[in-house]
């Protein structure tokens, strides 16, 4: 059975709709006006083995902040539902991914308790027209909405595009492990 989650969110700033296939990478179609962000989400889903249909619009005449943050919220919400609506998940995931000179590491506990620890020292402030600071905004929104403990670190790198891409690939791989179906609830307390 494919675990499919749909969610839409519209505010005065953005409108985001997502259909997530948490079980297999069927199709990945990501449409936002922020090309670098689309590239990152595609890498995350492809390497995470997820299907994703995502449409996002928003007030990018202000800047990309609201659209990136709100996309993180909607995607995070879908992962929260993946944990609560389809039976237990494996809970932990970890991936270390290189991309050329860059190395990124992501560790997840899908515990229901959000916490983000993030470190990345980007040498270039932008990748194309995308401000690297928004990687942190996305991860903050995503981890809060998903209810995951997320440790995301880019250990080193000299190219901000490579560093961010390694982070998103590692995030996908770690999510794949953490949200894989489990036989029983992975907690000594018996609940999460
Ligand atoms: Mn790339």
PDB file of N, CA and C and ligand atoms in Angstrom, residues 39-40 99 161 165, ligand 1:
ATOM      1  N   UNK A  39      15.158  22.506  -7.505  1.00  0.00           N
ATOM      2  CA  UNK A  39      16.292  21.591  -7.700  1.00  0.00           C
ATOM      3  C   UNK A  39      16.618  20.858  -6.383  1.00  0.00           C
ATOM      4  N   UNK A  40      16.605  21.576  -5.274  1.00  0.00           N
ATOM      5  CA  UNK A  40      16.908  20.969  -3.974  1.00  0.00           C
ATOM      6  C   UNK A  40      15.816  19.978  -3.554  1.00  0.00           C
ATOM      7  N   UNK A  99      29.266  15.692  -2.077  1.00  0.00           N
ATOM      8  CA  UNK A  99      29.096  16.157  -3.448  1.00  0.00           C
ATOM      9  C   UNK A  99      30.367  16.921  -3.812  1.00  0.00           C
ATOM     10  N   UNK A 161      26.403  25.809  -3.710  1.00  0.00           N
ATOM     11  CA  UNK A 161      25.456  24.942  -4.432  1.00  0.00           C
ATOM     12  C   UNK A 161      25.699  23.470  -4.063  1.00  0.00           C
ATOM     13  N   UNK A 165      23.139  21.095  -1.882  1.00  0.00           N
ATOM     14  CA  UNK A 165      22.633  19.899  -2.557  1.00  0.00           C
ATOM     15  C   UNK A 165      22.990  18.637  -1.776  1.00  0.00           C
TER      16      UNK A 165
HETATM   17 MN1  LIG B   1      23.024  20.867  -8.598  1.00  0.00          MN
END
